[in-house]
Coordinates of C-alpha atoms (C1' of nucleotides) in Angstrom, one line a residue:
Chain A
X18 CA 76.0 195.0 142.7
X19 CA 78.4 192.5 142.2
X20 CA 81.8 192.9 140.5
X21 CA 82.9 190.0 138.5
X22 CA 85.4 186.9 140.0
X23 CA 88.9 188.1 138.6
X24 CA 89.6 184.8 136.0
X25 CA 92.5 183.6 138.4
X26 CA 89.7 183.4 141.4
X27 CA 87.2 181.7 139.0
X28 CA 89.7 178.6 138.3
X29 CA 90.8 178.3 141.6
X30 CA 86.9 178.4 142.8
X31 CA 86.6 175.7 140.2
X32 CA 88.9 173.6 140.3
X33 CA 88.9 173.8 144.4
X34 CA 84.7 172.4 144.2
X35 CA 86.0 169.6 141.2
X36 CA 88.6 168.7 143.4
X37 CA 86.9 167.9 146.8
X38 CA 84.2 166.4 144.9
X39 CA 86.1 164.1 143.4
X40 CA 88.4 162.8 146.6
X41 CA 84.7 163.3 148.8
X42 CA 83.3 160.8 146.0
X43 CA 86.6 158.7 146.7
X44 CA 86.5 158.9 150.3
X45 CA 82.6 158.3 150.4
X46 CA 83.2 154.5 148.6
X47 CA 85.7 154.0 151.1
X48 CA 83.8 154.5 154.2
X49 CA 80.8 153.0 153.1
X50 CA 82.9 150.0 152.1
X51 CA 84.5 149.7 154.8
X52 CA 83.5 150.7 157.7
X53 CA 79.1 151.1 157.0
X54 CA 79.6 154.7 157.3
X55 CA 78.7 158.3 155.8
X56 CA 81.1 160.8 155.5
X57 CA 79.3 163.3 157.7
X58 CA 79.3 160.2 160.2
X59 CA 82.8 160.1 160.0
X60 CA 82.8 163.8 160.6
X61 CA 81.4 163.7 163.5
X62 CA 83.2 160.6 165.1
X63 CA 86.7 162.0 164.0
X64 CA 85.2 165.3 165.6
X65 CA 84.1 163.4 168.9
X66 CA 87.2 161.0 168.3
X67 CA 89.7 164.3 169.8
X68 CA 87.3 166.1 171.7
X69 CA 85.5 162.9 173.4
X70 CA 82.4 165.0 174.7
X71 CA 80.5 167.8 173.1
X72 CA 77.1 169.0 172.9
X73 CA 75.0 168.7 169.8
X74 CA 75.3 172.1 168.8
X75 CA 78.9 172.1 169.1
X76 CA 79.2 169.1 167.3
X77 CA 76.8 170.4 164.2
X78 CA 78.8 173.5 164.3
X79 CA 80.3 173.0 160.5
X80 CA 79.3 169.8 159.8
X81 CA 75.6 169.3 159.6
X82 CA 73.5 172.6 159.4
X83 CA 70.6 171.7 160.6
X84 CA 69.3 170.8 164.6
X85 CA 67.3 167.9 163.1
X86 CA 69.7 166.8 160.6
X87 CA 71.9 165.7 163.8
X88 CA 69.5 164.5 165.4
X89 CA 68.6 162.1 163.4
X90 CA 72.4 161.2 162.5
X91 CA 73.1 160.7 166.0
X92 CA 70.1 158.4 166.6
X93 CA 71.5 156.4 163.6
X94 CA 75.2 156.3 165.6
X95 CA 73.4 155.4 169.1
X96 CA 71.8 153.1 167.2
X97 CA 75.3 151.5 166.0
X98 CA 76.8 151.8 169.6
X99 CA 79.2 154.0 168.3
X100 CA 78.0 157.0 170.7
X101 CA 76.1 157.5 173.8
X102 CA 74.0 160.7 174.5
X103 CA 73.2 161.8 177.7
X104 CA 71.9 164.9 179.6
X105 CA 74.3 167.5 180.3
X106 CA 74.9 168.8 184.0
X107 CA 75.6 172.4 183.6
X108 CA 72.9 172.8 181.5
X109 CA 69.8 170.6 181.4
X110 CA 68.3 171.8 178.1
X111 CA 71.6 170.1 176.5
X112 CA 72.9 166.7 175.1
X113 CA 76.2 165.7 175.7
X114 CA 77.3 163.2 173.0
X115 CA 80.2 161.2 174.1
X116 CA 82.1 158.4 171.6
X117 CA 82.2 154.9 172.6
X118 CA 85.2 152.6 172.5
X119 CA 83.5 150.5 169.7
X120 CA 82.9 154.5 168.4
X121 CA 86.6 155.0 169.1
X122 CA 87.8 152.1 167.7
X123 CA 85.8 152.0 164.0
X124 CA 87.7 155.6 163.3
X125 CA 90.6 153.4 164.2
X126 CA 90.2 151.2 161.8
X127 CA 88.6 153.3 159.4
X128 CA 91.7 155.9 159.3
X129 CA 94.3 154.1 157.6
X130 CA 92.0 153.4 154.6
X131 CA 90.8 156.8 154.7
X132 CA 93.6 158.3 154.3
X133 CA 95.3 156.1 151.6
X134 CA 92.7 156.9 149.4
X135 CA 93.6 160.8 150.8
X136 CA 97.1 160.0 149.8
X137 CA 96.8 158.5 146.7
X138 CA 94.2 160.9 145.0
X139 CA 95.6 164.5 146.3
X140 CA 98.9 164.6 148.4
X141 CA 100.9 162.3 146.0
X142 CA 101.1 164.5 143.8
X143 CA 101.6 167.5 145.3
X144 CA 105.1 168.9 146.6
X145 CA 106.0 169.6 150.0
X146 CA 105.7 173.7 149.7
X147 CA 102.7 173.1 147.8
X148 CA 101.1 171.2 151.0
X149 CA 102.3 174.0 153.1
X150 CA 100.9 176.8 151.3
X151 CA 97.6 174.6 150.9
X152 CA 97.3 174.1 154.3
X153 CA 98.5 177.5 155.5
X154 CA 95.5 179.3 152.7
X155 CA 93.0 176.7 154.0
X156 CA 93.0 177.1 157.5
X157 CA 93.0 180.7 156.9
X158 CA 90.1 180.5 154.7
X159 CA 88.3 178.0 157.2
X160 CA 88.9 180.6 160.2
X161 CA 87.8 183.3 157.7
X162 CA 84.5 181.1 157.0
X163 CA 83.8 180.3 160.4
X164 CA 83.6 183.8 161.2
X165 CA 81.5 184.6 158.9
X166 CA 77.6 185.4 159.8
X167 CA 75.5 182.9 157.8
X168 CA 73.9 185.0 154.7
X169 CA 70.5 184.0 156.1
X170 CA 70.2 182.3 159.1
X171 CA 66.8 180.8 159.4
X172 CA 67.8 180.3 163.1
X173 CA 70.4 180.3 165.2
X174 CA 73.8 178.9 164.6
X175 CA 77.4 179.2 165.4
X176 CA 77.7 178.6 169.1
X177 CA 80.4 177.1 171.1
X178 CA 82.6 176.7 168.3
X179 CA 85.9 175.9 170.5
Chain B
X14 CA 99.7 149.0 154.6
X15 CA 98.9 153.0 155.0
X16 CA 101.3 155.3 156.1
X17 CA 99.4 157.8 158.3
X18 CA 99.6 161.1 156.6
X19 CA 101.9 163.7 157.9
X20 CA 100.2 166.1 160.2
X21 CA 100.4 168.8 157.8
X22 CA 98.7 167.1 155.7
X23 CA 95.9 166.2 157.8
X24 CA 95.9 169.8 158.4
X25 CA 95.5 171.2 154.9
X26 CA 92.9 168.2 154.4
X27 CA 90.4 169.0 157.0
X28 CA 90.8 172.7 156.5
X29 CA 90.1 171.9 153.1
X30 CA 86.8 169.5 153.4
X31 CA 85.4 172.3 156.2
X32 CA 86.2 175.3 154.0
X33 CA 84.5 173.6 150.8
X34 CA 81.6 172.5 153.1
X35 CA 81.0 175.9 154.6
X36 CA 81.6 177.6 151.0
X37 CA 79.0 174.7 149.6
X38 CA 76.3 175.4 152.0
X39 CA 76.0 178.9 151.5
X40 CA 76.3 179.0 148.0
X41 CA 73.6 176.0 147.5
X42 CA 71.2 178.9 149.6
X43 CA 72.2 181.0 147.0
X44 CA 71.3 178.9 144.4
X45 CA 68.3 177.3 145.9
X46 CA 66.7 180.8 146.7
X47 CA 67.7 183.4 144.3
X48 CA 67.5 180.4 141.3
X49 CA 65.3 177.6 142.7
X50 CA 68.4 175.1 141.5
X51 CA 70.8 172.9 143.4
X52 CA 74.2 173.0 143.0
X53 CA 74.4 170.3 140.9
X54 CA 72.2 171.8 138.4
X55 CA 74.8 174.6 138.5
X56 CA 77.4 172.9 137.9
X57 CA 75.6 171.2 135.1
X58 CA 74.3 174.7 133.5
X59 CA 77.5 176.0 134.2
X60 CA 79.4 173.2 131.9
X61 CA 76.7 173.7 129.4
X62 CA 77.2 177.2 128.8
X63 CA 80.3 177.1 128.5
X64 CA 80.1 174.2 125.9
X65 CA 76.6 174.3 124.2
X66 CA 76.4 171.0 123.9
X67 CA 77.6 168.4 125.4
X68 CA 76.3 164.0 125.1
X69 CA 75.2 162.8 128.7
X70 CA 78.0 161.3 129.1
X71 CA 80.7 164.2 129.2
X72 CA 78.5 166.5 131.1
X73 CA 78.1 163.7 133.8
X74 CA 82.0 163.6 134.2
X75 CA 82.9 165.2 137.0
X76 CA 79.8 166.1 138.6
X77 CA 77.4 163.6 138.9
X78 CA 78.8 160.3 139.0
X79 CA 75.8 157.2 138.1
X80 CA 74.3 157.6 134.6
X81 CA 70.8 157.1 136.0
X82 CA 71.5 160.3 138.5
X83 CA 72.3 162.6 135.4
X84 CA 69.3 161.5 133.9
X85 CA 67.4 162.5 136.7
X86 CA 68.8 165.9 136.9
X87 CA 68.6 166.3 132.9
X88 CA 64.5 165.3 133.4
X89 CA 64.4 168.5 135.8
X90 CA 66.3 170.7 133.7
X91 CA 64.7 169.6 130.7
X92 CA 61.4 170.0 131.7
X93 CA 62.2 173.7 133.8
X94 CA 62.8 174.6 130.5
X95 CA 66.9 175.1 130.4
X96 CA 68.1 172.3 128.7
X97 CA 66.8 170.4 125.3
X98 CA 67.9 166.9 124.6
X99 CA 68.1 165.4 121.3
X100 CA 69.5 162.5 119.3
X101 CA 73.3 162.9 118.3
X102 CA 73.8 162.5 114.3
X103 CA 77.4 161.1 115.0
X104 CA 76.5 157.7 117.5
X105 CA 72.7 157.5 117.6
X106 CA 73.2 156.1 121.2
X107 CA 74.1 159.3 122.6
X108 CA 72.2 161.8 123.9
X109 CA 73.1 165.7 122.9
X110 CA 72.5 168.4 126.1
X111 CA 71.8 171.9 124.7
X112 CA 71.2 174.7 126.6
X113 CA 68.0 176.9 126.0
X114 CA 68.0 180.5 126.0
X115 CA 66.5 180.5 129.4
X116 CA 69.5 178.1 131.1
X117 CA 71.8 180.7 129.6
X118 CA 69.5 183.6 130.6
X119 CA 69.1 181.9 134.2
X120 CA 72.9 181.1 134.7
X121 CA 73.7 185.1 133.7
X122 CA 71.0 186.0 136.5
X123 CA 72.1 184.0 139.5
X124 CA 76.1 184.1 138.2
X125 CA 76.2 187.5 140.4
X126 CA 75.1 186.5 143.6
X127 CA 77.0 183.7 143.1
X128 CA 80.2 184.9 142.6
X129 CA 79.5 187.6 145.2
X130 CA 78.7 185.0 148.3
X131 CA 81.8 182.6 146.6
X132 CA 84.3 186.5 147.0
X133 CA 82.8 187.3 150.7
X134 CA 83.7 183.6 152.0
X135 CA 86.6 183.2 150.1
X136 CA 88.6 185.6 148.2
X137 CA 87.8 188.3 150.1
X138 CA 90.1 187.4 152.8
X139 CA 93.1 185.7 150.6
X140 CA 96.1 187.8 149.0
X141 CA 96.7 187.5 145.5
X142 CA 100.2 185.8 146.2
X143 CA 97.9 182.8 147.7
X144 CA 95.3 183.3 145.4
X145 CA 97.5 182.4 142.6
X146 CA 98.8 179.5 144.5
X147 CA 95.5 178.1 145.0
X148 CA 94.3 178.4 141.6
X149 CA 97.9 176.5 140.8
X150 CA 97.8 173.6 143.5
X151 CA 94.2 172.9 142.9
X152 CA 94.2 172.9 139.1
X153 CA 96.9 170.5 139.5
X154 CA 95.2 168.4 142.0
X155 CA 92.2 168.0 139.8
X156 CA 94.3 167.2 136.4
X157 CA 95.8 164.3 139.0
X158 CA 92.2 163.3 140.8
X159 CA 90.7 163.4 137.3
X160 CA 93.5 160.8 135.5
X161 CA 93.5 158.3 138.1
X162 CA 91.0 155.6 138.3
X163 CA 88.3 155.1 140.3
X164 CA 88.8 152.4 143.3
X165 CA 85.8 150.6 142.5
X166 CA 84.2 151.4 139.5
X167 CA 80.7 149.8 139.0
X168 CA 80.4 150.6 135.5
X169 CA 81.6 152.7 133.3
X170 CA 83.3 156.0 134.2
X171 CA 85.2 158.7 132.4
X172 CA 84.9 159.4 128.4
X173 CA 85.5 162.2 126.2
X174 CA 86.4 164.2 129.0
X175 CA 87.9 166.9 126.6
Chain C
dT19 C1' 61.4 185.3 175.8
dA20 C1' 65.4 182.8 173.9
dT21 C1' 67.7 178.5 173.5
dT22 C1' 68.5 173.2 173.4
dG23 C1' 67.0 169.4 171.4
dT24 C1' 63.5 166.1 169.4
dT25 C1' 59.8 164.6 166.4
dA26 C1' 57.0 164.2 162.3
dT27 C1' 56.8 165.0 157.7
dA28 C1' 58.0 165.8 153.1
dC29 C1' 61.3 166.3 149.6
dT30 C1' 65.5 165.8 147.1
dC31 C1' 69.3 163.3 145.7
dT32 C1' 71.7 159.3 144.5
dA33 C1' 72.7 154.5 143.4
dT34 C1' 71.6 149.7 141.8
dA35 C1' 69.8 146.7 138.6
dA36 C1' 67.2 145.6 134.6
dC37 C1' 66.2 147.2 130.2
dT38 C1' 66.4 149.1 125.2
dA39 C1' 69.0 150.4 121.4
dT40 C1' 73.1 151.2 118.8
dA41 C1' 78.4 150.4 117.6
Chain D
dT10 C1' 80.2 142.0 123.2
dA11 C1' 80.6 146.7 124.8
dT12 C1' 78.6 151.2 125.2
dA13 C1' 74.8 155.2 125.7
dG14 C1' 71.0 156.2 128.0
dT15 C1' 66.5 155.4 130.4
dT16 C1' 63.5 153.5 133.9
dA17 C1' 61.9 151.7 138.2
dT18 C1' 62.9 151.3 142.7
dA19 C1' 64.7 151.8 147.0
dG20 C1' 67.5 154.0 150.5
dA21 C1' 69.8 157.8 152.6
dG22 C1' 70.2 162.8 153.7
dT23 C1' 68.4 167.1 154.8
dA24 C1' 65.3 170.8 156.0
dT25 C1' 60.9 172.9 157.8
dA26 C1' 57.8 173.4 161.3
dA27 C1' 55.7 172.2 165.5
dC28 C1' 56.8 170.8 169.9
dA29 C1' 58.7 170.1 175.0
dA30 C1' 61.8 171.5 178.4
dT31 C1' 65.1 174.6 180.4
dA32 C1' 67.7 179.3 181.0

DNA sequence: TATTGTTATACTCTATAACTATA
DNA sequence: TATAGTTATAGAGTATAACAATA
């Protein structure tokens, strides 16, 4: 059924998971440190942070999976002033999350950390045509991912996604 | 005090923290249905049949981070029947990992689908020219995540990690 | 009938601190 | 005194299923 990872595909499979789990780890400390925050939290402000206003389903498009999981993270960022979520005109089944300025200005304060620890832990270390193959084979593989149907959707996702 | 990254930078980041994610979630539903493990658990089989045997301490390097989590996940294995753990002759504080028969039997069932769902998402859509660049930068970036130390370290971290 | 979102519930995971035992 | 590991506990995160309202 399935034909083996080639060995190159294996360690780059590994050492792509080790990696982001250890600068997610790093990056998890710094939030919570600093700014109170989860990293899906952060997600989702840095998400709302360009776009301003989106529905819930656009907004858990790639970040949290499931309806109730952002629910109930965006009842915790009401709940920190850090959002606001009101009904949608077009269409009056939907919520339209908008970020706050206090929302605004947390990411704000957050960033510079953020990406220090970013910095430090991965880009330091890695040339200039390394970050530019990185990022050109990431956003290709993201696109690629995205387009991809869920292997077993329990219900419905993907919608919106611009 | 931080220099904001360069926007390529930020660019490979977040394309690399969405890909993972996406990649994560549909491999843990791999896991979770066709194994009845989480990820972690994986990774943790994974090491272990690779190694044998490993003390608590090395196998937590790398993929679970507080002592008392590992022992968690080493009550669950143990007592699904896929890891033993006995006393180590060398430093009778330590705790030796062994994998049973049915850890190695399990991992050789679900390593299929595994790989499958990580070839679909990933490498199915990547040439080798960037495969072999990935497989590069990212072993590299986790030889460098792995040898610096952690911001804030609580307790201990990071022994033996041969 | 399908979709958006919320609620209630239960479960899993992880971390902190206190503890035992060995080096 | 420092290290290896366990325990107890508490907190956060997520998913499932049932539900209400709109398209």
């Amino acid at each position: 059924m399935a034909k083996a990872l080639e060995p190159e595909q294996l360690r780059a499979y590994f050492a792509l998971m080790e990696s982001v789990t250890l600068l997610q780890h790093a990056v998890e400390r710094q939030l919570r440190a600093e700014g109170g925050i989860s990293y899906v939290q952060f997600q989702l402000l840095a998400r709302l942070a360009q776009a301003k206003q989106l529905t819930m389903t656009a907004l858990a498009d790639g970040v949290v999976y499931s309806r109730s999981g952002l629910t109930h993270q965006a009842k915790l960022l009401e709940q920190a002033g850090l959002i606001t979520r009101t009904g949608c005109p077009d269409d009056q089944r939907a919520t339209v999350v908008t970020i706050t300025d206090a929302g605004l200005a947390l990411i704000q304060r957050l960033m510079p950390g953020h990406i220090e620890v970013v910095r430090d832990l991965m880009f330091d270390a890695m040339s200039d045509r390394d970050l530019h193959a990185l990022a050109e084979i990431m956003t290709r593989a993201r696109d690629h991912m995205r387009a991809q149907p869920p292997r077993s959707a329990t219900g419905r996702r993907r919608r919106t996604a611009g």
